[in-house]
Coordinates of N, CA and C in Angstrom, one line a residue:
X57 N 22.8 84.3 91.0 CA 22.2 83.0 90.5 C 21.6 83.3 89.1
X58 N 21.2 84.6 88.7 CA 20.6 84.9 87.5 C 21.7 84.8 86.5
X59 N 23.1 84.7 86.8 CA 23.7 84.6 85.4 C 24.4 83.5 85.1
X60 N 23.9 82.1 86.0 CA 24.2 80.8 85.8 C 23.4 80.4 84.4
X61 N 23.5 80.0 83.6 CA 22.7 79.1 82.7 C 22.7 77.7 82.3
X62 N 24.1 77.0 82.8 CA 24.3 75.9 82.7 C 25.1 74.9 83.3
X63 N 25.0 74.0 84.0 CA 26.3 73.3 84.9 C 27.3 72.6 84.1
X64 N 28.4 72.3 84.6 CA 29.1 71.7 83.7 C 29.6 70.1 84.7
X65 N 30.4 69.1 84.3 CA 30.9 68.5 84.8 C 32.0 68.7 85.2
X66 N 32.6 67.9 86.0 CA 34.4 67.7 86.4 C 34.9 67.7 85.1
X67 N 34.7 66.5 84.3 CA 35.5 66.2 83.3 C 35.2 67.5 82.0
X68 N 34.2 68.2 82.2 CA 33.6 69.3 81.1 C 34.7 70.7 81.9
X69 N 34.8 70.8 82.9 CA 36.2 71.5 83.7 C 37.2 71.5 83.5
X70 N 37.4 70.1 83.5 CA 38.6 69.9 83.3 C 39.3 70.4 82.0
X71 N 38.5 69.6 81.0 CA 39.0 70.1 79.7 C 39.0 71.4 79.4
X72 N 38.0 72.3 79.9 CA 38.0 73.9 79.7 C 39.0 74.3 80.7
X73 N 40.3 73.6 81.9 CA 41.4 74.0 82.1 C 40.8 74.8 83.3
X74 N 39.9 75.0 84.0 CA 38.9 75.1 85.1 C 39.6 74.7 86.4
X75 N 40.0 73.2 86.2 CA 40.7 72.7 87.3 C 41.9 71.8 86.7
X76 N 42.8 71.2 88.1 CA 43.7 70.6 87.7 C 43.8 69.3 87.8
X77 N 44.0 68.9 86.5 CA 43.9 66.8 86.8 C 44.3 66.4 87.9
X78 N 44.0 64.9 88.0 CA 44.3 64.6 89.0 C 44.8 63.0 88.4
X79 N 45.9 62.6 89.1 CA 46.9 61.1 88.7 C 46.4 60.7 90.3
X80 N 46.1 59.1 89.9 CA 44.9 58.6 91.3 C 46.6 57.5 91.4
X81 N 46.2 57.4 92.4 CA 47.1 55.5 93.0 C 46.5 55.0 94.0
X82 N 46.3 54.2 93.7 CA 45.7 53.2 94.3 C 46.2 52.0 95.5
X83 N 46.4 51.8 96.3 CA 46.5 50.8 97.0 C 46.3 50.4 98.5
X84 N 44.4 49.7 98.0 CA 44.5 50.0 100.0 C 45.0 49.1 100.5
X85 N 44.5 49.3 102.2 CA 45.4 48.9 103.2 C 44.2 47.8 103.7
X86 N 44.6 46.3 103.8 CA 44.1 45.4 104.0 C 42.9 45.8 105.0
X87 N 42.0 46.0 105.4 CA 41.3 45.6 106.6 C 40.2 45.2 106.2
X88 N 39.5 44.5 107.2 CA 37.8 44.3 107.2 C 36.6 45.4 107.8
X89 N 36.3 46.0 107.1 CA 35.6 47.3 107.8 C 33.8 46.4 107.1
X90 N 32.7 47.1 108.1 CA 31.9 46.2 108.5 C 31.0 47.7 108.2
X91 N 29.7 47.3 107.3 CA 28.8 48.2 107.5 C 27.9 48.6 108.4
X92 N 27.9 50.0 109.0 CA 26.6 50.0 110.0 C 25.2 49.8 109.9
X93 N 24.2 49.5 110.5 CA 22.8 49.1 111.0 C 22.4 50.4 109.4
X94 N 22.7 50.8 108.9 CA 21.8 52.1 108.2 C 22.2 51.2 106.7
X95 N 23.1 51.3 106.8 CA 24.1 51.1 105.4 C 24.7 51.8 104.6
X96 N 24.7 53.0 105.1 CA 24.8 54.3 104.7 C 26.8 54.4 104.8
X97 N 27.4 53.3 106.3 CA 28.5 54.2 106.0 C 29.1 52.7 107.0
X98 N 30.7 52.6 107.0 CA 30.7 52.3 108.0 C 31.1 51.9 109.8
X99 N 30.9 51.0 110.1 CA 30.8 51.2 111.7 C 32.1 52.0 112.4
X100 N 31.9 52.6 113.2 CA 32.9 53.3 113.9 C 34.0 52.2 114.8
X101 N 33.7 51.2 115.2 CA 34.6 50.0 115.6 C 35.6 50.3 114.4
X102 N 35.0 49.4 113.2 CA 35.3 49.0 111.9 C 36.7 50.0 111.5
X103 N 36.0 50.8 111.9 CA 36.7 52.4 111.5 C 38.2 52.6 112.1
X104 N 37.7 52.4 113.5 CA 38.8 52.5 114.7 C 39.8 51.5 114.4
X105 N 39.5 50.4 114.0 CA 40.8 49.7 114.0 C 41.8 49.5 112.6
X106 N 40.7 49.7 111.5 CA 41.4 50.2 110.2 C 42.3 51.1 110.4
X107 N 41.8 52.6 111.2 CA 42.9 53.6 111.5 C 44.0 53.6 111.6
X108 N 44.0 52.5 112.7 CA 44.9 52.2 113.5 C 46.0 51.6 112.6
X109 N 45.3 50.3 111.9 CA 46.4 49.9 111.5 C 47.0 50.7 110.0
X110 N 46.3 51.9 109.9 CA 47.1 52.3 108.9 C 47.8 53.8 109.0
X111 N 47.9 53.6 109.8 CA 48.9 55.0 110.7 C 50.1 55.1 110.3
X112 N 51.0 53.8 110.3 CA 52.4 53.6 110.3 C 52.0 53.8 108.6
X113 N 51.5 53.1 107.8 CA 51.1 53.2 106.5 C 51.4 54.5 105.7
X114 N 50.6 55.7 106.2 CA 50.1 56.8 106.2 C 51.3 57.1 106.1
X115 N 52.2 57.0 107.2 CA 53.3 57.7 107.4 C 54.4 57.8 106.3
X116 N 54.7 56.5 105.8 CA 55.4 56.0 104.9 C 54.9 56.5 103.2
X117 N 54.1 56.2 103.3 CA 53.4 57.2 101.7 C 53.8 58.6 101.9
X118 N 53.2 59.3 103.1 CA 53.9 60.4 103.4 C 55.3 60.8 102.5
X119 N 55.9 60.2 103.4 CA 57.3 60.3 103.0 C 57.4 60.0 101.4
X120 N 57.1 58.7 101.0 CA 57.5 58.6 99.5 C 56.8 59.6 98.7
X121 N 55.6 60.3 98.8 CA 54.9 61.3 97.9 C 56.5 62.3 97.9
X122 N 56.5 62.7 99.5 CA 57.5 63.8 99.3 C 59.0 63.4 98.3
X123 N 59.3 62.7 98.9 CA 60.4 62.1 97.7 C 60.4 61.8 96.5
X124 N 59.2 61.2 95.8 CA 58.7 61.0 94.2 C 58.3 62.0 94.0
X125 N 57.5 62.6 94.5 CA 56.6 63.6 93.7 C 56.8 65.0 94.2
X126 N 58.1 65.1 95.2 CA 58.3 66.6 95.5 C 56.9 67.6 95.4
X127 N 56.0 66.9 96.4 CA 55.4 67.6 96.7 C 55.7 69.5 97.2
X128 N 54.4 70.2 97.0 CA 54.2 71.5 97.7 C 53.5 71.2 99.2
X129 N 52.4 70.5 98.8 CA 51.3 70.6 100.3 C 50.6 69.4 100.2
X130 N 49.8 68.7 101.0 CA 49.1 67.7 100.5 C 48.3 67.3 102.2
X131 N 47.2 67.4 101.9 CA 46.2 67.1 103.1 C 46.4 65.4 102.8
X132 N 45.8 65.3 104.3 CA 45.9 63.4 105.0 C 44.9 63.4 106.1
X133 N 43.4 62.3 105.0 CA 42.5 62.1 105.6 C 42.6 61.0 106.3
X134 N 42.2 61.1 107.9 CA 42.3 59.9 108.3 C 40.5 59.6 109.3
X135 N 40.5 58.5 109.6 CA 39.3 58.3 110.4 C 38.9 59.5 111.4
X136 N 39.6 59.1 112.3 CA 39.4 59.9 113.9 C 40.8 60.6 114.2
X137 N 40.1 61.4 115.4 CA 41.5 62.2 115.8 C 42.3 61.6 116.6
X138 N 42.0 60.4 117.0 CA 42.9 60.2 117.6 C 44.3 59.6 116.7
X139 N 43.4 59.0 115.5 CA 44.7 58.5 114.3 C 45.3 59.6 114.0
X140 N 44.6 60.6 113.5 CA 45.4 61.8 113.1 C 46.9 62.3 114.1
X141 N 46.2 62.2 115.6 CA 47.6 62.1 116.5 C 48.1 61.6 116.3
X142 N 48.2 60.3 116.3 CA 49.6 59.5 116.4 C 50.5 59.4 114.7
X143 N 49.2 59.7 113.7 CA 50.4 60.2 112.7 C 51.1 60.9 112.9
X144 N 50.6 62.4 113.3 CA 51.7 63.5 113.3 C 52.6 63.1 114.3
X145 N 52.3 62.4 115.2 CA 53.3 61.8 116.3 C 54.6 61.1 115.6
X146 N 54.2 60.1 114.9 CA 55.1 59.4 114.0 C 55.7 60.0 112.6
X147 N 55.2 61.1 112.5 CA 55.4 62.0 111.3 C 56.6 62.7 111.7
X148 N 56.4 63.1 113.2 CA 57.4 64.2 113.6 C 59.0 63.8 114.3
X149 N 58.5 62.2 114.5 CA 59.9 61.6 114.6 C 60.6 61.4 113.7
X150 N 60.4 61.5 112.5 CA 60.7 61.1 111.0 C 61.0 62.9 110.8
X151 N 60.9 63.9 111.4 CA 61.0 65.1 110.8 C 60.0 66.0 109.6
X152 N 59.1 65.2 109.5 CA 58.2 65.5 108.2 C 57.4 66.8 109.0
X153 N 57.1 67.8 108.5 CA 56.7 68.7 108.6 C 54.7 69.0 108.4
X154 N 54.2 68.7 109.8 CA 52.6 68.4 109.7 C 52.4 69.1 110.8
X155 N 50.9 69.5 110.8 CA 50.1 69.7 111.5 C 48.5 68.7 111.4
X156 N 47.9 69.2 113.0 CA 46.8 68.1 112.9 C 45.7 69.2 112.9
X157 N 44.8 69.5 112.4 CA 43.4 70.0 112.8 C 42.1 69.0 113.0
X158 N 41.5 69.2 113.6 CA 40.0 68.3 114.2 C 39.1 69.4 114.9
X159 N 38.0 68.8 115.1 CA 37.1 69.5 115.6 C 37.6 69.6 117.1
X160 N 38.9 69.4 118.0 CA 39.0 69.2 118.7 C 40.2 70.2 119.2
X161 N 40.7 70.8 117.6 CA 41.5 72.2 117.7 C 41.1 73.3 118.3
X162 N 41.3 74.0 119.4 CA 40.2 75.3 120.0 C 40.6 76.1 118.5
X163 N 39.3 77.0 118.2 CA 39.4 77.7 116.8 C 40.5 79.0 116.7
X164 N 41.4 79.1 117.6 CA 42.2 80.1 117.1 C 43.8 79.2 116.8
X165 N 43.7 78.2 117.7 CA 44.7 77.2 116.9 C 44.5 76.8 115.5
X166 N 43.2 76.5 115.4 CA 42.7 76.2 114.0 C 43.1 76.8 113.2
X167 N 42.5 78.5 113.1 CA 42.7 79.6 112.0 C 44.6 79.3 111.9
X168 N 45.0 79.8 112.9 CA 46.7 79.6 112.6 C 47.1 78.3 111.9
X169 N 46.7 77.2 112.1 CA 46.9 75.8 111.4 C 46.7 76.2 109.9
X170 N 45.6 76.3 109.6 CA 44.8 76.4 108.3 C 45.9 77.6 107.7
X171 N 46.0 78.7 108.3 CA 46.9 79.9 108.1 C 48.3 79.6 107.2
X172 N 49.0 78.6 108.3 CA 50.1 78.2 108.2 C 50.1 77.3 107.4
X173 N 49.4 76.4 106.9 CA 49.5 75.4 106.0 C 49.4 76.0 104.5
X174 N 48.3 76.8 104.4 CA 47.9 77.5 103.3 C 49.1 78.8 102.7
X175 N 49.9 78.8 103.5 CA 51.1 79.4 103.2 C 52.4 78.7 102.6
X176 N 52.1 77.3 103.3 CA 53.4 76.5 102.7 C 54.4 76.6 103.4
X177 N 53.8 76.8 104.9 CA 54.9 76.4 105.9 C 54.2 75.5 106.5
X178 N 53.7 74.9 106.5 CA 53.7 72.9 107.4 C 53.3 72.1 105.5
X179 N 53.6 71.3 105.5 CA 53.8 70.7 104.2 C 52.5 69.5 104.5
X180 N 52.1 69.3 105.3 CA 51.2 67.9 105.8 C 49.7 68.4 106.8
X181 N 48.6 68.6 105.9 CA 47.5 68.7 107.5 C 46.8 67.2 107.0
X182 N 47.1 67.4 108.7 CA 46.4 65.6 108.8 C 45.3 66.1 109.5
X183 N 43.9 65.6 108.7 CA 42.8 66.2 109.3 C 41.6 65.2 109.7
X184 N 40.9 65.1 110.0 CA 39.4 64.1 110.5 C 38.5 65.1 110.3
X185 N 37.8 65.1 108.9 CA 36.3 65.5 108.6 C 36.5 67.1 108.7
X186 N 37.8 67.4 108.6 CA 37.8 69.1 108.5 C 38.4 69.9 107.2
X187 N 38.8 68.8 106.7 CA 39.2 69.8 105.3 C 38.4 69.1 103.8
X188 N 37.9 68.0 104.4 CA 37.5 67.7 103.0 C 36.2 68.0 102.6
X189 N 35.5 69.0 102.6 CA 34.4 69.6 102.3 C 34.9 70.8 102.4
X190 N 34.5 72.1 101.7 CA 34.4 73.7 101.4 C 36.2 74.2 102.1
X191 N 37.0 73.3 102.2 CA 37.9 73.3 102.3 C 38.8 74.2 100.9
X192 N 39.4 75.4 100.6 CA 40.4 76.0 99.9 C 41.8 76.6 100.0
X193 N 42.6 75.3 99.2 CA 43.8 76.0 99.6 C 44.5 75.2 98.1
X194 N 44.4 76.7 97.4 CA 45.1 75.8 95.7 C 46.2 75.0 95.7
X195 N 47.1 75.7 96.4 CA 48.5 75.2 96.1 C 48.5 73.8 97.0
X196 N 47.4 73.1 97.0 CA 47.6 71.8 98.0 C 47.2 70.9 96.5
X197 N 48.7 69.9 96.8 CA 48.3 69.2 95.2 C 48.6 68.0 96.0
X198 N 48.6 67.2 96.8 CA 48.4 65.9 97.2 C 47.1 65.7 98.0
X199 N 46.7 64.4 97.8 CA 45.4 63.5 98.5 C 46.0 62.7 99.3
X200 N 46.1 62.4 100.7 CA 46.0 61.0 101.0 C 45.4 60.4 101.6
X201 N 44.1 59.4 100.8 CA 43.0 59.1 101.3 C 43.2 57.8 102.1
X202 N 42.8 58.2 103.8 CA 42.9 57.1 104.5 C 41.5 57.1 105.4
X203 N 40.8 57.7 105.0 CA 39.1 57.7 105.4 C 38.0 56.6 104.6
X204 N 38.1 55.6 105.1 CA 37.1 54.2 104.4 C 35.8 55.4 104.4
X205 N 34.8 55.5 103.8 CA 33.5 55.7 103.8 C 32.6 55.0 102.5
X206 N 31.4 55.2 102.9 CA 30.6 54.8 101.3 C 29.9 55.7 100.7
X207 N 30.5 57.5 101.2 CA 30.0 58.4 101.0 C 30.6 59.0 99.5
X208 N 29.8 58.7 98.5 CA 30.1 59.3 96.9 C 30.8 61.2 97.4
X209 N 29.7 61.7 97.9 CA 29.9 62.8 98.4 C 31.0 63.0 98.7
X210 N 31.5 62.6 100.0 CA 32.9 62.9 100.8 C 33.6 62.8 99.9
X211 N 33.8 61.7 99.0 CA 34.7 61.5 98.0 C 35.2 62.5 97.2
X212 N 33.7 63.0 96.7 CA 34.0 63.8 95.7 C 34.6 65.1 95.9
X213 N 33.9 65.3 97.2 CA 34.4 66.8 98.1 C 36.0 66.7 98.3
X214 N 36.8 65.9 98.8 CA 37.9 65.4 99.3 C 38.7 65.5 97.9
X215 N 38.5 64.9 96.9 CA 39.1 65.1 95.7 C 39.1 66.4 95.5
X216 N 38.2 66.8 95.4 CA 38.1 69.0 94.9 C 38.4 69.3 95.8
X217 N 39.7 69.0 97.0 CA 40.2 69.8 97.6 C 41.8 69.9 96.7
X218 N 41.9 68.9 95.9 CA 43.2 69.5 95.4 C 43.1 69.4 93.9
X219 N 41.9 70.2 93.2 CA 41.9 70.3 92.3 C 42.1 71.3 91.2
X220 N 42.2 72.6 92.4 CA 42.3 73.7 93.0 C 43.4 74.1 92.0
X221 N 43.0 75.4 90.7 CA 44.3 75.8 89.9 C 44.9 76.4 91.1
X222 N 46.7 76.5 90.6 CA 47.5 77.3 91.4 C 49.0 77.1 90.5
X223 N 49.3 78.7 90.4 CA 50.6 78.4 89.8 C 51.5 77.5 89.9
X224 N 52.1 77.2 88.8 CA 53.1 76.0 88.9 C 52.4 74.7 88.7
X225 N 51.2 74.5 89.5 CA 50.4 72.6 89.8 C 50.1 72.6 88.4
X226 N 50.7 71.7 87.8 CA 50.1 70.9 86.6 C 49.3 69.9 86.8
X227 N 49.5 69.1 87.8 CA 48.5 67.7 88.4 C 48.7 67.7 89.5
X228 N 47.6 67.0 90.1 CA 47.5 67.0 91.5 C 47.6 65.6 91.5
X229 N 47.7 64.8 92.6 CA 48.0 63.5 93.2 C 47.4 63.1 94.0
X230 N 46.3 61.6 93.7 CA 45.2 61.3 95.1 C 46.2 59.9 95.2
X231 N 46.3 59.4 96.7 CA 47.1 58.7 97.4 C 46.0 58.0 97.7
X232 N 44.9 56.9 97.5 CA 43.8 56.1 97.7 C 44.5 54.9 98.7
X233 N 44.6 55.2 99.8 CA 44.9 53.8 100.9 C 43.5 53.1 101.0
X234 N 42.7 53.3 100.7 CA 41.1 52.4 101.2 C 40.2 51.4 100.1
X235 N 40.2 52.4 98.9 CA 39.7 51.6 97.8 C 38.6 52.3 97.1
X236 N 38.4 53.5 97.7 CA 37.5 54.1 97.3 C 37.5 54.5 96.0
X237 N 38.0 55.0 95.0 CA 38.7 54.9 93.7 C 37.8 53.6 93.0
X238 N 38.2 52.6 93.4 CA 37.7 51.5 93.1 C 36.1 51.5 92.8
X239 N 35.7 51.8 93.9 CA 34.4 51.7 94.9 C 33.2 52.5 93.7
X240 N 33.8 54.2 93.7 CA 33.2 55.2 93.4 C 34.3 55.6 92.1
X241 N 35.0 55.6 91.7 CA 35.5 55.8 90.1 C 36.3 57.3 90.7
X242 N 36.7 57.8 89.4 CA 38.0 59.2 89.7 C 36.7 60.4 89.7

């Protein structure tokens, strides 16, 4: 800590070539999501049925990132685990190559998940509240944000998962299904 002297910004990183841009798209997915009793974030109903209806959604950007953007790796936030299932469910009928992690992975499935993805053998972790915080894995240059929150934080954290230099990534790619972009800025 003694040889910190100064912080910098994203954008003061960026330009010192620190990290790697990020190209945003935008387009969320219709719902009405309802703030909880705090105001802080919201409601878990709200949540559950947004999910839901953006699963099949999810899937389909999926696919088009890989085909436009010849992706390497690219995490996919979603509400709950239960959404996260039935993506990979629907992911894997379509052939697309994913894995799910959740707090609901026993942790030696986990390490192998994380293991395997970070290697560039599953191309897709579709996750709920597990990779987008202290989360590292450079070579992951896609976003696809399908987690509504009113958390600046989560945002921010979830973005600096693919901002991560790594040979070859010249930009990374955030996939905004919710509006958060909007909401909270790049």
């Amino acid at each position: 800590w003694s040889s910190i002297v100064e912080g910098i910004t994203t954008k003061e990183a960026l330009d010192r070539g620190y990290l790697t841009p990020v190209e945003y798209y935008s387009d969320p997915t219709p719902g009405r999501l309802v703030v909880n009793t705090t105001g802080a974030e919201f409601t878990d109903e709200s949540l559950d049925i947004w999910g839901d209806n953006a699963v099949e959604r999810c899937c389909n950007v999926m696919r088009g990132a890989e085909e436009e953007w010849g992706i390497k790796s690219g995490i996919v936030a979603v509400p709950f685990i239960r959404h996260a299932e039935a993506l990979k469910e629907l992911c894997d009928t379509q052939g697309m190559s994913t894995i799910v992690v959740s707090s609901q992975t026993p942790a030696k499935a986990r390490r192998e998940a994380i293991r395997a993805f970070k290697a560039g053998e599953i191309k897709w972790l579709i996750q709920c509240n597990i990779a987008n915080v202290g989360f590292n894995s450079p070579i992951t240059d896609t976003l696809i944000w399908a987690r509504p929150t009113l958390s600046l934080n989560l945002w921010q954290q979830a973005v600096g998962r693919i901002m991560r230099l790594s040979e070859g990534k010249s930009v990374a790619r955030g996939r905004d299904l919710v509006g958060t972009r909007e909401t909270f800025g790049r």
